[in-house]
mmCIF file of C-alpha atoms in Angstrom:
data_model
loop_
_atom_site.group_PDB
_atom_site.id
_atom_site.type_symbol
_atom_site.label_atom_id
_atom_site.label_comp_id
_atom_site.label_asym_id
_atom_site.label_seq_id
_atom_site.Cartn_x
_atom_site.Cartn_y
_atom_site.Cartn_z
ATOM 1 C CA GLU M 1 -11.886 -15.063 8.692
ATOM 2 C CA VAL M 2 -8.367 -16.375 8.189
ATOM 3 C CA GLN M 3 -6.036 -15.795 11.100
ATOM 4 C CA ILE M 4 -2.349 -16.614 11.355
ATOM 5 C CA LEU M 5 -0.409 -15.857 14.516
ATOM 6 C CA GLU M 6 3.310 -16.359 14.840
ATOM 7 C CA THR M 7 4.922 -16.496 18.252
ATOM 8 C CA GLY M 8 8.236 -17.448 19.763
ATOM 9 C CA GLY M 9 10.512 -14.697 18.541
ATOM 10 C CA GLY M 10 12.742 -12.670 20.789
ATOM 11 C CA LEU M 11 16.302 -11.800 21.646
ATOM 12 C CA VAL M 12 18.716 -14.710 21.547
ATOM 13 C CA LYS M 13 22.473 -14.919 21.828
ATOM 14 C CA PRO M 14 24.600 -16.134 18.929
ATOM 15 C CA GLY M 15 24.703 -19.906 18.934
ATOM 16 C CA GLY M 16 21.332 -20.137 20.619
ATOM 17 C CA SER M 17 18.120 -21.759 19.447
ATOM 18 C CA LEU M 18 14.480 -20.799 19.063
ATOM 19 C CA ARG M 19 11.254 -22.553 18.248
ATOM 20 C CA LEU M 20 8.778 -20.435 16.351
ATOM 21 C CA SER M 21 5.119 -21.360 16.326
ATOM 22 C CA CYS M 22 2.361 -20.459 13.898
ATOM 23 C CA ALA M 23 -1.243 -20.992 14.880
ATOM 24 C CA THR M 24 -3.849 -20.756 12.139
ATOM 25 C CA SER M 25 -7.604 -20.724 11.767
ATOM 26 C CA GLY M 26 -10.229 -19.918 9.189
ATOM 27 C CA PHE M 27 -9.039 -22.170 6.376
ATOM 28 C CA ASN M 28 -8.645 -25.884 5.842
ATOM 29 C CA PHE M 29 -5.104 -26.126 7.191
ATOM 30 C CA ASN M 30 -4.777 -29.838 6.449
ATOM 31 C CA ASP M 31 -5.032 -29.188 2.710
ATOM 32 C CA TYR M 32 -2.323 -26.554 2.581
ATOM 33 C CA PHE M 33 1.424 -26.550 2.191
ATOM 34 C CA MET M 34 2.893 -24.098 4.686
ATOM 35 C CA ASN M 35 5.981 -21.920 4.448
ATOM 36 C CA TRP M 36 8.211 -19.822 6.632
ATOM 37 C CA VAL M 37 9.581 -16.670 5.018
ATOM 38 C CA ARG M 38 11.885 -14.158 6.674
ATOM 39 C CA GLN M 39 12.796 -10.529 6.138
ATOM 40 C CA ALA M 40 15.945 -8.999 7.551
ATOM 41 C CA PRO M 41 15.698 -5.342 8.577
ATOM 42 C CA GLY M 42 15.361 -3.151 5.491
ATOM 43 C CA LYS M 43 15.772 -6.104 3.153
ATOM 44 C CA GLY M 44 13.628 -8.217 0.868
ATOM 45 C CA LEU M 45 11.787 -11.467 1.429
ATOM 46 C CA GLU M 46 13.646 -14.768 1.783
ATOM 47 C CA TRP M 47 11.976 -18.149 1.714
ATOM 48 C CA VAL M 48 13.132 -20.350 4.583
ATOM 49 C CA ALA M 49 11.242 -23.645 4.578
ATOM 50 C CA GLN M 50 8.153 -25.477 3.360
ATOM 51 C CA ILE M 51 6.212 -28.423 4.670
ATOM 52 C CA ARG M 52 3.676 -30.117 2.442
ATOM 53 C CA ASN M 53 0.442 -31.736 3.488
ATOM 54 C CA LYS M 54 -0.402 -35.341 4.302
ATOM 55 C CA ASN M 55 -1.096 -36.149 0.652
ATOM 56 C CA TYR M 56 2.552 -35.372 -0.008
ATOM 57 C CA ASN M 57 3.756 -37.259 3.052
ATOM 58 C CA TYR M 58 4.574 -34.032 4.878
ATOM 59 C CA ALA M 59 7.644 -33.548 2.680
ATOM 60 C CA THR M 60 9.935 -30.754 3.811
ATOM 61 C CA TYR M 61 12.174 -28.371 1.889
ATOM 62 C CA TYR M 62 14.714 -25.879 3.148
ATOM 63 C CA ALA M 63 16.654 -22.911 1.873
ATOM 64 C CA GLU M 64 20.215 -24.005 1.266
ATOM 65 C CA SER M 65 21.558 -21.147 3.370
ATOM 66 C CA LEU M 66 19.786 -22.524 6.424
ATOM 67 C CA GLU M 67 19.814 -26.257 5.783
ATOM 68 C CA GLY M 68 21.051 -28.211 8.759
ATOM 69 C CA ARG M 69 20.055 -25.463 11.179
ATOM 70 C CA VAL M 70 16.296 -25.406 10.677
ATOM 71 C CA THR M 71 13.511 -27.925 11.016
ATOM 72 C CA ILE M 72 9.941 -27.296 9.955
ATOM 73 C CA SER M 73 7.105 -29.377 11.354
ATOM 74 C CA ARG M 74 3.338 -29.252 11.599
ATOM 75 C CA ASP M 75 0.518 -30.525 13.763
ATOM 76 C CA ASP M 76 -2.642 -30.822 11.716
ATOM 77 C CA SER M 77 -4.714 -31.471 14.858
ATOM 78 C CA LYS M 78 -3.761 -27.980 16.042
ATOM 79 C CA SER M 79 -3.659 -26.306 12.622
ATOM 80 C CA SER M 80 -0.180 -25.213 13.516
ATOM 81 C CA VAL M 81 3.259 -25.160 11.972
ATOM 82 C CA TYR M 82 6.602 -24.772 13.696
ATOM 83 C CA LEU M 83 10.154 -23.742 12.872
ATOM 84 C CA GLN M 84 13.073 -24.826 15.000
ATOM 85 C CA VAL M 85 16.183 -22.749 14.349
ATOM 86 C CA SER M 86 19.528 -23.537 15.929
ATOM 87 C CA SER M 87 23.088 -22.193 15.880
ATOM 88 C CA LEU M 88 21.655 -18.733 15.400
ATOM 89 C CA ARG M 89 23.831 -16.034 13.873
ATOM 90 C CA ALA M 90 23.531 -12.281 13.673
ATOM 91 C CA GLU M 91 22.464 -12.600 10.045
ATOM 92 C CA ASP M 92 19.430 -14.619 11.128
ATOM 93 C CA THR M 93 17.991 -11.444 12.653
ATOM 94 C CA ALA M 94 14.718 -10.939 10.825
ATOM 95 C CA ILE M 95 10.965 -10.949 10.993
ATOM 96 C CA TYR M 96 9.839 -14.523 10.430
ATOM 97 C CA TYR M 97 6.509 -14.895 8.662
ATOM 98 C CA CYS M 98 4.292 -17.940 8.428
ATOM 99 C CA THR M 99 2.451 -18.166 5.120
ATOM 100 C CA SER M 100 0.337 -20.645 3.214
ATOM 101 C CA ASN M 101 1.208 -22.107 -0.176
ATOM 102 C CA ALA M 102 0.796 -19.637 -3.033
ATOM 103 C CA PHE M 103 1.329 -17.042 -0.273
ATOM 104 C CA ALA M 104 -2.392 -16.394 0.075
ATOM 105 C CA TYR M 105 -2.364 -16.042 3.849
ATOM 106 C CA TRP M 106 0.247 -14.316 6.018
ATOM 107 C CA GLY M 107 0.722 -13.669 9.679
ATOM 108 C CA GLN M 108 2.037 -10.441 11.134
ATOM 109 C CA GLY M 109 5.422 -12.042 11.735
ATOM 110 C CA THR M 110 7.582 -12.588 14.783
ATOM 111 C CA LEU M 111 10.869 -10.755 15.248
ATOM 112 C CA VAL M 112 14.000 -12.743 15.967
ATOM 113 C CA THR M 113 17.006 -10.734 17.085
ATOM 114 C CA VAL M 114 20.342 -12.466 17.426
ATOM 115 C CA SER M 115 22.745 -10.408 19.483
ATOM 116 C CA SER M 116 25.087 -10.757 22.412
ATOM 117 C CA ASP I 1 18.253 -21.946 -7.874
ATOM 118 C CA VAL I 2 15.842 -19.903 -9.965
ATOM 119 C CA VAL I 3 16.774 -16.233 -10.038
ATOM 120 C CA LEU I 4 13.969 -13.719 -10.491
ATOM 121 C CA THR I 5 15.102 -10.356 -11.817
ATOM 122 C CA GLN I 6 12.666 -7.549 -11.158
ATOM 123 C CA THR I 7 12.768 -4.232 -12.943
ATOM 124 C CA PRO I 8 12.696 -1.403 -12.272
ATOM 125 C CA PRO I 9 13.939 -1.400 -8.667
ATOM 126 C CA THR I 10 12.044 1.793 -7.996
ATOM 127 C CA LEU I 11 9.105 3.400 -9.694
ATOM 128 C CA SER I 12 7.654 6.832 -9.174
ATOM 129 C CA ALA I 13 4.105 7.401 -10.376
ATOM 130 C CA THR I 14 1.369 9.989 -10.191
ATOM 131 C CA ILE I 15 -2.135 9.113 -9.155
ATOM 132 C CA GLY I 16 -3.990 7.707 -12.126
ATOM 133 C CA GLN I 17 -0.857 6.750 -14.042
ATOM 134 C CA SER I 18 -0.517 3.211 -15.344
ATOM 135 C CA VAL I 19 2.717 1.376 -14.536
ATOM 136 C CA SER I 20 4.278 -2.010 -15.200
ATOM 137 C CA ILE I 21 6.786 -4.133 -13.324
ATOM 138 C CA SER I 22 8.794 -6.851 -15.017
ATOM 139 C CA CYS I 23 9.888 -10.141 -13.504
ATOM 140 C CA ARG I 24 12.242 -12.306 -15.523
ATOM 141 C CA SER I 25 13.153 -15.811 -14.478
ATOM 142 C CA SER I 26 16.443 -17.599 -15.093
ATOM 143 C CA GLN I 27 14.491 -20.648 -16.194
ATOM 144 C CA SER I 28 10.991 -21.496 -17.312
ATOM 145 C CA LEU I 29 8.387 -21.453 -14.564
ATOM 146 C CA LEU I 30 6.068 -23.810 -16.421
ATOM 147 C CA HIS I 31 5.572 -26.787 -14.120
ATOM 148 C CA SER I 32 5.336 -30.318 -15.481
ATOM 149 C CA ASN I 33 1.688 -30.295 -14.403
ATOM 150 C CA GLY I 34 0.959 -27.454 -16.820
ATOM 151 C CA ASN I 35 0.642 -24.726 -14.200
ATOM 152 C CA THR I 36 2.934 -21.736 -13.811
ATOM 153 C CA TYR I 37 3.495 -20.807 -10.193
ATOM 154 C CA LEU I 38 4.482 -17.166 -10.489
ATOM 155 C CA HIS I 39 2.793 -14.843 -8.036
ATOM 156 C CA TRP I 40 2.857 -11.154 -7.183
ATOM 157 C CA LEU I 41 2.841 -9.700 -3.675
ATOM 158 C CA LEU I 42 2.567 -6.174 -2.281
ATOM 159 C CA GLN I 43 4.125 -5.186 1.000
ATOM 160 C CA ARG I 44 2.857 -1.856 2.224
ATOM 161 C CA PRO I 45 5.050 0.053 4.695
ATOM 162 C CA GLY I 46 5.015 -1.600 8.100
ATOM 163 C CA GLN I 47 2.739 -4.418 6.977
ATOM 164 C CA SER I 48 3.001 -8.071 6.065
ATOM 165 C CA PRO I 49 3.022 -8.920 2.374
ATOM 166 C CA GLN I 50 -0.290 -9.609 0.698
ATOM 167 C CA LEU I 51 -1.059 -11.663 -2.370
ATOM 168 C CA LEU I 52 -2.251 -9.709 -5.406
ATOM 169 C CA ILE I 53 -1.947 -12.105 -8.326
ATOM 170 C CA TYR I 54 -1.382 -15.859 -8.321
ATOM 171 C CA SER I 55 -0.452 -18.243 -11.091
ATOM 172 C CA VAL I 56 0.584 -15.403 -13.423
ATOM 173 C CA SER I 57 -2.759 -13.762 -14.003
ATOM 174 C CA ARG I 58 -5.355 -14.793 -11.436
ATOM 175 C CA LEU I 59 -6.585 -11.942 -9.284
ATOM 176 C CA GLU I 60 -6.723 -12.777 -5.594
ATOM 177 C CA SER I 61 -10.099 -12.273 -3.989
ATOM 178 C CA GLY I 62 -10.640 -8.729 -2.784
ATOM 179 C CA VAL I 63 -7.819 -7.242 -4.869
ATOM 180 C CA PRO I 64 -8.903 -4.338 -7.098
ATOM 181 C CA ASN I 65 -9.080 -5.146 -10.781
ATOM 182 C CA ARG I 66 -6.676 -2.335 -11.656
ATOM 183 C CA PHE I 67 -4.042 -4.968 -10.925
ATOM 184 C CA SER I 68 -3.355 -7.483 -13.659
ATOM 185 C CA GLY I 69 -0.677 -10.037 -14.414
ATOM 186 C CA SER I 70 0.534 -11.535 -17.648
ATOM 187 C CA GLY I 71 3.362 -13.538 -19.118
ATOM 188 C CA SER I 72 4.598 -17.046 -19.640
ATOM 189 C CA GLY I 73 7.745 -19.114 -19.471
ATOM 190 C CA THR I 74 10.384 -16.736 -18.179
ATOM 191 C CA ASP I 75 8.873 -13.275 -18.683
ATOM 192 C CA PHE I 76 6.120 -11.873 -16.499
ATOM 193 C CA THR I 77 4.553 -8.483 -15.941
ATOM 194 C CA LEU I 78 2.441 -6.874 -13.270
ATOM 195 C CA LYS I 79 0.418 -3.898 -14.464
ATOM 196 C CA ILE I 80 -1.389 -1.329 -12.365
ATOM 197 C CA SER I 81 -3.953 0.508 -14.479
ATOM 198 C CA GLY I 82 -4.453 3.772 -12.670
ATOM 199 C CA VAL I 83 -2.249 3.960 -9.588
ATOM 200 C CA GLU I 84 -3.948 4.975 -6.362
ATOM 201 C CA ALA I 85 -2.316 6.326 -3.220
ATOM 202 C CA GLU I 86 -2.835 3.043 -1.367
ATOM 203 C CA ASP I 87 -0.707 1.206 -3.947
ATOM 204 C CA LEU I 88 2.555 2.505 -2.544
ATOM 205 C CA GLY I 89 4.897 -0.118 -1.193
ATOM 206 C CA VAL I 90 7.217 -2.832 -2.433
ATOM 207 C CA TYR I 91 6.089 -5.327 -5.037
ATOM 208 C CA TYR I 92 7.639 -8.786 -5.182
ATOM 209 C CA CYS I 93 7.335 -11.587 -7.655
ATOM 210 C CA VAL I 94 7.797 -15.080 -6.247
ATOM 211 C CA GLN I 95 8.005 -18.466 -7.905
ATOM 212 C CA GLY I 96 6.777 -21.752 -6.519
ATOM 213 C CA THR I 97 7.481 -23.971 -9.516
ATOM 214 C CA HIS I 98 10.993 -25.009 -8.563
ATOM 215 C CA ALA I 99 12.475 -25.746 -5.170
ATOM 216 C CA PRO I 100 13.793 -23.716 -3.500
ATOM 217 C CA LEU I 101 11.079 -21.077 -3.784
ATOM 218 C CA THR I 102 12.585 -17.732 -4.670
ATOM 219 C CA PHE I 103 11.577 -14.093 -4.570
ATOM 220 C CA GLY I 104 12.468 -11.215 -6.781
ATOM 221 C CA SER I 105 14.387 -8.387 -5.165
ATOM 222 C CA GLY I 106 11.375 -6.094 -5.125
ATOM 223 C CA THR I 107 10.163 -2.941 -6.840
ATOM 224 C CA LYS I 108 9.428 0.058 -4.665
ATOM 225 C CA LEU I 109 6.502 2.118 -5.887
ATOM 226 C CA GLU I 110 6.485 5.726 -4.774
ATOM 227 C CA ILE I 111 3.671 8.169 -5.330
ATOM 228 C CA LYS I 112 4.692 11.561 -6.712
#
């Protein structure tokens, strides 16, 4: 059974930073590209970042709106992917989902709230 | 960036009715490798999205075959042949052909 568990969300003040983690199991993580997608309250889905697999030299891609403030990374030995977000703003408040390439597998998301 | 325009934004259907959702792309989603990375997701209320259709027309494992996808290039359609109560939620198309990946704005399906 595929399992994806995001952790690390919470309440953070504007200008603060967070590191989100995504632990996976049940599929061959090393073969997959992995994405972070977010959803602001009552809004649609927004792609945030992608990290490719070893065959693609772990290439990373970022949404332009977040570039410079986010870093995606992965640890294949732990079947995990991470998202470091800095200089947080109120508009970054959202549920952050970890998902595989082609969006086959999703976690339940972790809520990030940016507020003073 | 590729813009995906989904229509209609909302859809109201009775049980058993067949409905279609359109997703139009601002540029061709045909990848240089010959694949078209246009997928359809359903997000039920209070849940994470789930994959229904991948690569235009391929039914994800475990998804009922009343869901089908079609299209090519810039025009794509999701069809539900015989809506059931559990189909309510928001449907999104998403493209993975061009970076950055982009989502459509969603189509909310309501059950009459």
